[in-house]
Amino acid sequence: MFTQILIFFSLFVGILGFFVVFLLFFSYKSNKIVNGYLAVIFFMASLRSIFSVIENYILLPFLTLNLSALYSLSLIAAPCVYLYLISLIKDIKVFQPKNLLHFIFPIVLFSYFVFLHHRIVLYHNIFEIGLELCVILYIAIYFFKILKIYFKILKKNNKELISPKHYQIIKNWLNFIFIIIILMFIRLLIVLCFEVCAGKKFSGQTISITQSFLLLLVFLKILMSPEILFGYPKLIKQIAGLNNEIKINDFIWEPTIVNISSKQEFKLQTKLVNKTNSYIIAIENFVAKETPFRDSNYSINDLSNSLNIPSSHLAYIFKYHCKLSFVEYKNYCKINDSLHLISNNFLASKTFDALAYKVGFKSYNSFFIYFKKQTNYSPKDYLSNQYKNLN
C-alpha cells in the first residue's frame, strides 16, 4: 500500500512538473531568459521523478533506456539554477553564448554513458569512481556558487535595479526557492556520497520521495505566483489592476523624459528611464488602496519605505515627472479620498469636520480651501449638487 502511494505521488509530481513546463513554454515571449532556465530545471526534475518510478517500482522488462545517461544529463539543472538566480536581477535580453560553458561537463558525461560506457573495460571501476567523485565535486561547486550569488543578491539591495513591486516579489520568491534548493542539494550530496560508499548504483535516487515533496512545494508556489511564472510584463498588468486598471493620470504625471541640467540628476534619469512608468503606477496603486495620506504626518520617506523605492528616486519622480509638489500631491489625494467617502455616504452620519480629519487634514479650513480649489465647489455645494444629480 505504501509503495503504491509513493508511485502515485512521484508520478503526480512529475506530471505536474510537465504541466508547469508547458505553461512556461507558452509564456516564453514575456519572460525569455528566466522562463528558459526554469523550464529546463523543471523538465529535468520532472523526468527524474517519473523515471525513478519506472526504475525502482515498475521495472518494465522491455525498458532499454540508459538511465545513467539520463541522470548525468539531469546535472544541467545545477548550472541552470545558478544562471536563473543571476537572471532574476539582471536585465538580460538574449541568451549569452558564454553560458554554454556551464553545461560542458554534463554533456560530456552524457556522451560517455551513451557511446563509451561499454567500450572502456581497462581500469573500468577506477574510472567509474573517478567520474562519481567528479559529479559530487561538480554539484558541490554549484552549491557554493548558488550560496554566493544568493548572498550577493541580498547584499546588493536590488530595489534600485527593478520596480519596487517586482523587487519585493523576487525577494520573497528568492528566499523560498533558496531554501528548497539548499535542501535538495544537501539531499543529493548526501545520497551520492552514500551510494559511492555503499557501492550501490550511482543515481542520486535514494529516498527520492524527499525530492518529490520539495518539487511539489515549488510547483504549487510558482502556479500560485503568475508574476514569477509569466514574468515582469504580467506583473505590470497586475500592478495596473487588470479588471480595475489604475492608469497614469495625465493631469498629475508627466512620464516623458525631461531635460535635466544637474549631473547627479542626469545620472538618475539614465538609471530610471525604463522604470518611471512602473514607479508612477506603484505610487498611484499604493495610494489608492492604502490611503496612506490619512496620516497627516506621512512623509516622502514613509512612502519610500512602504514602496521599497529609494527616497532619492521618489524625490526625482516628484520633481521631474509630477506636475504637483509632494505636499500638493498629498492634498490632491486627500480630496479624492474625501470624494470617495462622500460617494459612499460617509456624510450620512458624520460631519464635514469629521470628513476633513478622516482624510488627513489638520483643520476644516485647509480642507475647505483645497476642496474648493480642486472641485470648484465648497463641500456643502458639492454635496447638494450630488443629491440633485441623484434625483
Short mmCIF file of C-alpha atoms in Angstrom, two decimals:
data_model
loop_
_atom_site.label_atom_id
_atom_site.label_comp_id
_atom_site.label_asym_id
_atom_site.label_seq_id
_atom_site.Cartn_x
_atom_site.Cartn_y
_atom_site.Cartn_z
CA MET A 1 0.00 0.00 0.00
CA PHE A 2 2.76 2.46 0.97
CA THR A 3 4.69 1.59 -2.20
CA GLN A 4 1.63 2.35 -4.31
CA ILE A 5 1.27 5.75 -2.62
CA LEU A 6 4.93 6.53 -3.39
CA ILE A 7 4.43 5.54 -7.03
CA PHE A 8 1.32 7.70 -7.36
CA PHE A 9 2.96 10.66 -5.59
CA SER A 10 6.12 10.60 -7.75
CA LEU A 11 4.07 10.26 -10.93
CA PHE A 12 1.78 13.11 -9.85
CA VAL A 13 4.75 15.41 -9.14
CA GLY A 14 6.34 14.52 -12.49
CA ILE A 15 3.14 15.19 -14.44
CA LEU A 16 2.55 18.46 -12.54
CA GLY A 17 6.10 19.48 -13.43
CA PHE A 18 5.47 18.84 -17.13
CA PHE A 19 2.32 20.96 -16.86
CA VAL A 20 4.36 23.84 -15.41
CA VAL A 21 6.91 23.44 -18.23
CA PHE A 22 4.00 23.59 -20.70
CA LEU A 23 2.85 26.89 -19.18
CA LEU A 24 6.40 28.25 -19.23
CA PHE A 25 6.69 27.39 -22.90
CA PHE A 26 3.63 29.49 -23.75
CA SER A 27 4.84 32.42 -21.63
CA TYR A 28 8.34 32.35 -23.12
CA LYS A 29 7.90 35.59 -25.08
CA SER A 30 7.14 37.60 -21.97
CA ASN A 31 9.97 36.23 -19.85
CA LYS A 32 12.55 34.62 -22.12
CA ILE A 33 15.66 34.06 -20.03
CA VAL A 34 14.01 33.40 -16.68
CA ASN A 35 11.45 31.03 -18.13
CA GLY A 36 14.07 29.28 -20.26
CA TYR A 37 16.15 28.29 -17.25
CA LEU A 38 13.07 27.41 -15.19
CA ALA A 39 11.73 25.23 -18.00
CA VAL A 40 14.98 23.23 -18.17
CA ILE A 41 15.16 22.83 -14.37
CA PHE A 42 11.55 21.68 -14.09
CA PHE A 43 11.73 19.42 -17.14
CA MET A 44 14.78 17.54 -15.87
CA ALA A 45 13.36 17.30 -12.32
CA SER A 46 10.03 16.00 -13.64
CA LEU A 47 11.77 13.50 -15.90
CA ARG A 48 13.81 12.17 -12.97
CA SER A 49 10.66 11.87 -10.86
CA ILE A 50 8.88 9.76 -13.46
CA PHE A 51 11.87 7.59 -14.32
CA SER A 52 12.59 6.93 -10.64
CA VAL A 53 9.18 5.25 -10.55
CA ILE A 54 9.96 3.25 -13.69
CA GLU A 55 13.35 2.16 -12.38
CA ASN A 56 12.54 1.46 -8.74
CA TYR A 57 8.93 0.24 -8.79
CA ILE A 58 7.68 -0.71 -12.24
CA LEU A 59 10.88 -2.26 -13.69
CA LEU A 60 9.43 -2.89 -17.12
CA PRO A 61 11.22 -5.85 -18.74
CA PHE A 62 11.27 -4.13 -22.13
CA LEU A 63 12.91 -0.98 -20.75
CA THR A 64 16.08 -0.33 -22.76
CA LEU A 65 16.76 3.28 -21.73
CA ASN A 66 20.18 4.11 -20.36
CA LEU A 67 19.15 5.66 -17.06
CA SER A 68 22.73 6.54 -16.13
CA ALA A 69 22.85 8.73 -19.24
CA LEU A 70 19.55 10.34 -18.23
CA TYR A 71 20.72 11.01 -14.68
CA SER A 72 24.00 12.51 -15.92
CA LEU A 73 22.14 14.80 -18.33
CA SER A 74 19.93 16.00 -15.48
CA LEU A 75 23.04 17.59 -13.96
CA ILE A 76 22.45 20.56 -16.29
CA ALA A 77 19.81 21.62 -13.75
CA ALA A 78 22.62 22.71 -11.36
CA PRO A 79 24.08 25.46 -13.61
CA CYS A 80 20.55 26.35 -14.69
CA VAL A 81 19.67 27.15 -11.06
CA TYR A 82 22.77 29.33 -10.80
CA LEU A 83 22.06 31.15 -14.08
CA TYR A 84 18.41 31.53 -13.13
CA LEU A 85 19.33 33.35 -9.91
CA ILE A 86 21.56 35.68 -11.90
CA SER A 87 18.79 36.33 -14.45
CA LEU A 88 16.40 37.36 -11.67
CA ILE A 89 18.32 40.56 -11.00
CA LYS A 90 19.82 41.44 -14.39
CA ASP A 91 18.06 42.91 -17.40
CA ILE A 92 19.22 40.20 -19.83
CA LYS A 93 17.51 40.35 -23.23
CA VAL A 94 19.21 37.44 -25.02
CA PHE A 95 20.92 34.19 -24.12
CA GLN A 96 24.67 34.70 -23.68
CA PRO A 97 26.76 32.07 -25.56
CA LYS A 98 29.40 32.06 -22.80
CA ASN A 99 26.81 30.44 -20.51
CA LEU A 100 27.13 27.25 -22.58
CA LEU A 101 30.43 26.61 -20.80
CA HIS A 102 28.46 25.71 -17.67
CA PHE A 103 26.96 22.69 -19.45
CA ILE A 104 30.13 21.08 -20.83
CA PHE A 105 30.58 18.55 -18.01
CA PRO A 106 27.00 17.13 -18.05
CA ILE A 107 27.09 16.84 -21.84
CA VAL A 108 30.47 15.09 -21.80
CA LEU A 109 29.22 12.73 -19.06
CA PHE A 110 26.04 12.04 -21.03
CA SER A 111 28.06 11.29 -24.16
CA TYR A 112 30.27 8.88 -22.19
CA PHE A 113 27.31 6.85 -20.92
CA VAL A 114 25.69 6.76 -24.35
CA PHE A 115 28.72 5.97 -26.54
CA LEU A 116 31.72 4.84 -24.44
CA HIS A 117 30.39 3.25 -21.24
CA HIS A 118 30.51 -0.35 -22.55
CA ARG A 119 33.73 0.11 -24.53
CA ILE A 120 36.04 1.16 -21.69
CA VAL A 121 36.98 -2.10 -19.95
CA LEU A 122 40.50 -1.43 -18.66
CA TYR A 123 40.51 0.13 -15.19
CA HIS A 124 36.74 0.39 -15.54
CA ASN A 125 35.98 0.51 -11.79
CA ILE A 126 38.66 3.12 -11.10
CA PHE A 127 37.36 5.21 -13.99
CA GLU A 128 33.79 4.94 -12.71
CA ILE A 129 34.79 6.01 -9.19
CA GLY A 130 36.68 8.97 -10.67
CA LEU A 131 33.59 10.03 -12.58
CA GLU A 132 31.43 9.71 -9.48
CA LEU A 133 33.80 11.89 -7.48
CA CYS A 134 33.77 14.45 -10.33
CA VAL A 135 29.98 14.51 -10.21
CA ILE A 136 29.99 15.14 -6.45
CA LEU A 137 32.61 17.87 -6.89
CA TYR A 138 30.59 19.44 -9.75
CA ILE A 139 27.45 19.56 -7.62
CA ALA A 140 29.37 20.90 -4.61
CA ILE A 141 30.88 23.70 -6.75
CA TYR A 142 27.46 24.86 -7.91
CA PHE A 143 26.12 24.52 -4.39
CA PHE A 144 28.65 27.10 -3.19
CA LYS A 145 28.20 29.26 -6.32
CA ILE A 146 24.48 29.41 -5.57
CA LEU A 147 25.19 30.33 -1.94
CA LYS A 148 27.50 33.10 -3.14
CA ILE A 149 25.05 34.60 -5.65
CA TYR A 150 22.21 34.42 -3.13
CA PHE A 151 24.06 36.46 -0.51
CA LYS A 152 25.32 38.79 -3.23
CA ILE A 153 21.73 39.46 -4.29
CA LEU A 154 20.68 40.22 -0.70
CA LYS A 155 23.69 42.45 -0.10
CA LYS A 156 23.31 44.41 -3.34
CA ASN A 157 19.79 45.64 -2.48
CA ASN A 158 18.34 45.27 -5.94
CA LYS A 159 15.37 47.52 -5.43
CA GLU A 160 17.41 50.07 -7.38
CA LEU A 161 17.58 47.73 -10.38
CA ILE A 162 13.92 46.86 -10.86
CA SER A 163 10.46 48.10 -9.97
CA PRO A 164 9.65 48.07 -6.22
CA LYS A 165 6.80 45.59 -6.54
CA HIS A 166 8.92 43.28 -8.67
CA TYR A 167 11.77 43.58 -6.16
CA GLN A 168 9.55 42.51 -3.26
CA ILE A 169 8.14 39.54 -5.19
CA ILE A 170 11.61 38.47 -6.31
CA LYS A 171 12.87 38.77 -2.72
CA ASN A 172 10.07 36.56 -1.37
CA TRP A 173 10.44 34.04 -4.20
CA LEU A 174 14.23 34.04 -3.85
CA ASN A 175 14.07 33.26 -0.13
CA PHE A 176 11.60 30.43 -0.76
CA ILE A 177 13.43 28.87 -3.72
CA PHE A 178 16.80 29.25 -1.98
CA ILE A 179 15.65 27.14 0.99
CA ILE A 180 14.24 24.49 -1.36
CA ILE A 181 17.41 24.45 -3.49
CA ILE A 182 19.69 24.11 -0.47
CA LEU A 183 17.62 21.22 0.91
CA MET A 184 17.68 19.47 -2.48
CA PHE A 185 21.42 19.97 -2.91
CA ILE A 186 22.15 18.69 0.59
CA ARG A 187 19.94 15.63 0.00
CA LEU A 188 21.64 14.94 -3.34
CA LEU A 189 25.17 15.28 -1.98
CA ILE A 190 24.38 13.01 1.00
CA VAL A 191 22.71 10.42 -1.24
CA LEU A 192 25.54 10.40 -3.79
CA CYS A 193 28.18 10.03 -1.09
CA PHE A 194 26.15 7.22 0.50
CA GLU A 195 25.78 5.42 -2.85
CA VAL A 196 29.55 5.67 -3.51
CA CYS A 197 30.49 4.41 -0.04
CA ALA A 198 27.90 1.61 -0.11
CA GLY A 199 28.88 0.52 -3.60
CA LYS A 200 25.32 0.98 -4.82
CA LYS A 201 24.24 2.14 -8.25
CA PHE A 202 25.25 5.78 -8.62
CA SER A 203 21.98 7.60 -9.46
CA GLY A 204 21.08 10.00 -6.63
CA GLN A 205 17.64 8.40 -6.49
CA THR A 206 17.81 7.06 -2.91
CA ILE A 207 14.97 8.49 -0.74
CA SER A 208 13.65 10.24 -3.87
CA ILE A 209 10.36 10.85 -2.07
CA THR A 210 12.04 13.80 -0.31
CA GLN A 211 12.95 15.34 -3.65
CA SER A 212 9.40 14.81 -4.97
CA PHE A 213 7.91 16.54 -1.93
CA LEU A 214 10.23 19.57 -2.32
CA LEU A 215 9.44 19.74 -6.04
CA LEU A 216 5.73 19.70 -5.25
CA LEU A 217 6.16 22.74 -2.99
CA VAL A 218 7.99 24.60 -5.78
CA PHE A 219 5.39 23.74 -8.44
CA LEU A 220 2.50 24.80 -6.20
CA LYS A 221 4.24 28.03 -5.25
CA ILE A 222 5.00 29.00 -8.84
CA LEU A 223 1.50 28.14 -10.06
CA MET A 224 0.10 30.49 -7.41
CA SER A 225 2.50 33.28 -8.43
CA PRO A 226 1.79 34.29 -12.05
CA GLU A 227 4.25 37.18 -11.86
CA ILE A 228 7.01 34.59 -11.40
CA LEU A 229 5.63 32.18 -13.97
CA PHE A 230 4.89 34.74 -16.68
CA GLY A 231 7.48 37.37 -15.87
CA TYR A 232 7.66 41.14 -15.44
CA PRO A 233 5.08 42.09 -18.16
CA LYS A 234 2.49 40.05 -16.28
CA LEU A 235 3.45 41.85 -13.09
CA ILE A 236 2.94 45.26 -14.68
CA LYS A 237 -0.60 44.20 -15.63
CA GLN A 238 -1.18 43.04 -12.07
CA ILE A 239 0.00 46.37 -10.71
CA ALA A 240 -2.33 48.13 -13.13
CA GLY A 241 -5.13 46.01 -11.75
CA LEU A 242 -6.42 44.33 -14.94
CA ASN A 243 -10.13 44.46 -14.08
CA ASN A 244 -9.86 47.74 -12.21
CA GLU A 245 -6.94 49.25 -14.05
CA ILE A 246 -5.14 52.17 -12.48
CA LYS A 247 -3.95 54.38 -15.33
CA ILE A 248 -1.39 57.15 -15.19
CA ASN A 249 -3.24 60.40 -14.56
CA ASP A 250 -2.04 62.86 -17.21
CA PHE A 251 -3.34 65.74 -15.10
CA ILE A 252 -0.75 64.91 -12.43
CA TRP A 253 2.02 62.91 -14.06
CA GLU A 254 4.35 63.56 -16.96
CA PRO A 255 6.03 60.22 -17.77
CA THR A 256 8.05 61.51 -20.74
CA ILE A 257 11.77 62.19 -20.45
CA VAL A 258 12.66 65.70 -19.37
CA ASN A 259 15.80 67.79 -19.88
CA ILE A 260 17.95 67.93 -16.78
CA SER A 261 20.95 70.17 -16.16
CA SER A 262 22.24 68.67 -12.89
CA LYS A 263 24.82 65.91 -13.45
CA GLN A 264 23.66 63.93 -10.43
CA GLU A 265 20.03 64.07 -11.55
CA PHE A 266 21.06 63.25 -15.12
CA LYS A 267 22.59 60.02 -13.78
CA LEU A 268 19.30 59.27 -12.04
CA GLN A 269 17.43 59.95 -15.28
CA THR A 270 19.61 57.41 -17.09
CA LYS A 271 19.03 54.85 -14.34
CA LEU A 272 15.28 55.41 -14.09
CA VAL A 273 14.38 55.91 -17.75
CA ASN A 274 12.85 52.42 -18.02
CA LYS A 275 11.28 52.48 -14.57
CA THR A 276 9.44 55.80 -14.49
CA ASN A 277 6.06 54.39 -15.51
CA SER A 278 6.28 51.43 -13.12
CA TYR A 279 7.22 53.78 -10.26
CA ILE A 280 4.28 56.07 -11.03
CA ILE A 281 1.87 53.11 -11.25
CA ALA A 282 3.24 51.73 -7.98
CA ILE A 283 2.69 55.11 -6.25
CA GLU A 284 -0.85 55.51 -7.62
CA ASN A 285 -1.76 51.91 -6.84
CA PHE A 286 -0.46 52.13 -3.26
CA VAL A 287 -2.13 55.48 -2.55
CA ALA A 288 -5.48 54.31 -3.98
CA LYS A 289 -5.51 51.06 -2.00
CA GLU A 290 -3.84 52.03 1.28
CA THR A 291 -4.82 55.75 1.60
CA PRO A 292 -1.58 56.49 3.48
CA PHE A 293 -2.16 60.26 3.48
CA ARG A 294 -4.92 59.92 6.06
CA ASP A 295 -1.93 60.16 8.37
CA SER A 296 -1.23 63.89 8.21
CA ASN A 297 2.44 63.33 9.08
CA TYR A 298 3.04 60.80 6.29
CA SER A 299 6.25 61.88 4.53
CA ILE A 300 8.07 61.06 1.33
CA ASN A 301 10.47 58.91 3.40
CA ASP A 302 7.49 56.93 4.69
CA LEU A 303 6.36 56.41 1.10
CA SER A 304 9.88 55.30 0.21
CA ASN A 305 9.81 52.67 2.97
CA SER A 306 6.32 51.48 2.02
CA LEU A 307 7.17 51.02 -1.66
CA ASN A 308 10.81 49.91 -1.33
CA ILE A 309 11.79 52.79 -3.61
CA PRO A 310 14.88 54.82 -2.65
CA SER A 311 13.88 58.27 -1.39
CA SER A 312 16.24 59.87 -3.93
CA HIS A 313 14.30 58.15 -6.72
CA LEU A 314 10.98 59.36 -5.32
CA ALA A 315 12.30 62.91 -4.98
CA TYR A 316 13.39 62.76 -8.64
CA ILE A 317 9.99 61.41 -9.74
CA PHE A 318 8.07 64.15 -7.94
CA LYS A 319 10.44 66.87 -9.12
CA TYR A 320 10.55 65.98 -12.83
CA HIS A 321 7.57 63.74 -13.56
CA CYS A 322 4.86 65.11 -11.26
CA LYS A 323 3.10 68.39 -12.03
CA LEU A 324 2.49 68.84 -8.32
CA SER A 325 4.90 69.03 -5.41
CA PHE A 326 4.75 66.16 -2.94
CA VAL A 327 2.72 68.29 -0.49
CA GLU A 328 0.30 69.30 -3.26
CA TYR A 329 0.05 65.68 -4.37
CA LYS A 330 -0.82 64.64 -0.81
CA ASN A 331 -3.61 67.22 -0.68
CA TYR A 332 -4.87 66.21 -4.11
CA CYS A 333 -5.10 62.57 -2.97
CA LYS A 334 -6.80 63.58 0.28
CA ILE A 335 -9.53 65.43 -1.63
CA ASN A 336 -10.00 62.43 -3.93
CA ASP A 337 -10.28 60.27 -0.82
CA SER A 338 -12.94 62.61 0.58
CA LEU A 339 -14.90 62.45 -2.70
CA HIS A 340 -14.83 58.68 -2.50
CA LEU A 341 -16.08 58.76 1.10
CA ILE A 342 -18.85 61.21 0.16
CA SER A 343 -19.99 58.89 -2.66
CA ASN A 344 -20.14 56.08 -0.07
CA ASN A 345 -22.47 58.10 2.20
CA PHE A 346 -19.84 58.97 4.81
CA LEU A 347 -21.68 62.24 5.49
CA ALA A 348 -24.94 60.44 6.22
CA SER A 349 -23.79 60.00 9.79
CA LYS A 350 -20.68 62.22 10.02
CA THR A 351 -19.92 65.95 9.79
CA PHE A 352 -17.72 67.82 7.33
CA ASP A 353 -15.22 68.33 10.15
CA ALA A 354 -15.07 64.56 10.68
CA LEU A 355 -14.54 64.09 6.95
CA ALA A 356 -11.67 66.59 6.93
CA TYR A 357 -9.89 64.83 9.81
CA LYS A 358 -10.64 61.41 8.37
CA VAL A 359 -8.76 62.08 5.12
CA GLY A 360 -5.77 63.65 6.89
CA PHE A 361 -6.33 67.41 7.14
CA LYS A 362 -5.47 69.04 10.45
CA SER A 363 -8.27 71.60 10.17
CA TYR A 364 -11.54 72.08 8.33
CA ASN A 365 -10.33 75.41 6.89
CA SER A 366 -7.44 73.83 4.98
CA PHE A 367 -9.78 71.04 3.83
CA PHE A 368 -12.28 73.63 2.59
CA ILE A 369 -9.63 75.57 0.66
CA TYR A 370 -8.20 72.55 -1.15
CA PHE A 371 -11.64 71.01 -1.76
CA LYS A 372 -12.91 74.14 -3.48
CA LYS A 373 -9.67 74.56 -5.42
CA GLN A 374 -9.89 71.03 -6.78
CA THR A 375 -13.64 70.72 -7.41
CA ASN A 376 -14.69 74.38 -7.85
CA TYR A 377 -17.32 73.72 -5.18
CA SER A 378 -17.46 74.13 -1.44
CA PRO A 379 -18.02 70.80 0.35
CA LYS A 380 -21.68 71.71 1.07
CA ASP A 381 -22.35 72.81 -2.52
CA TYR A 382 -20.73 69.65 -3.84
CA LEU A 383 -22.95 67.53 -1.61
CA SER A 384 -26.04 69.46 -2.68
CA ASN A 385 -25.19 69.02 -6.37
CA GLN A 386 -24.63 65.31 -5.81
CA TYR A 387 -28.13 64.95 -4.32
CA LYS A 388 -29.61 66.93 -7.23
CA ASN A 389 -27.91 64.66 -9.76
CA LEU A 390 -29.26 61.58 -7.95
CA ASN A 391 -32.78 62.98 -8.06
#
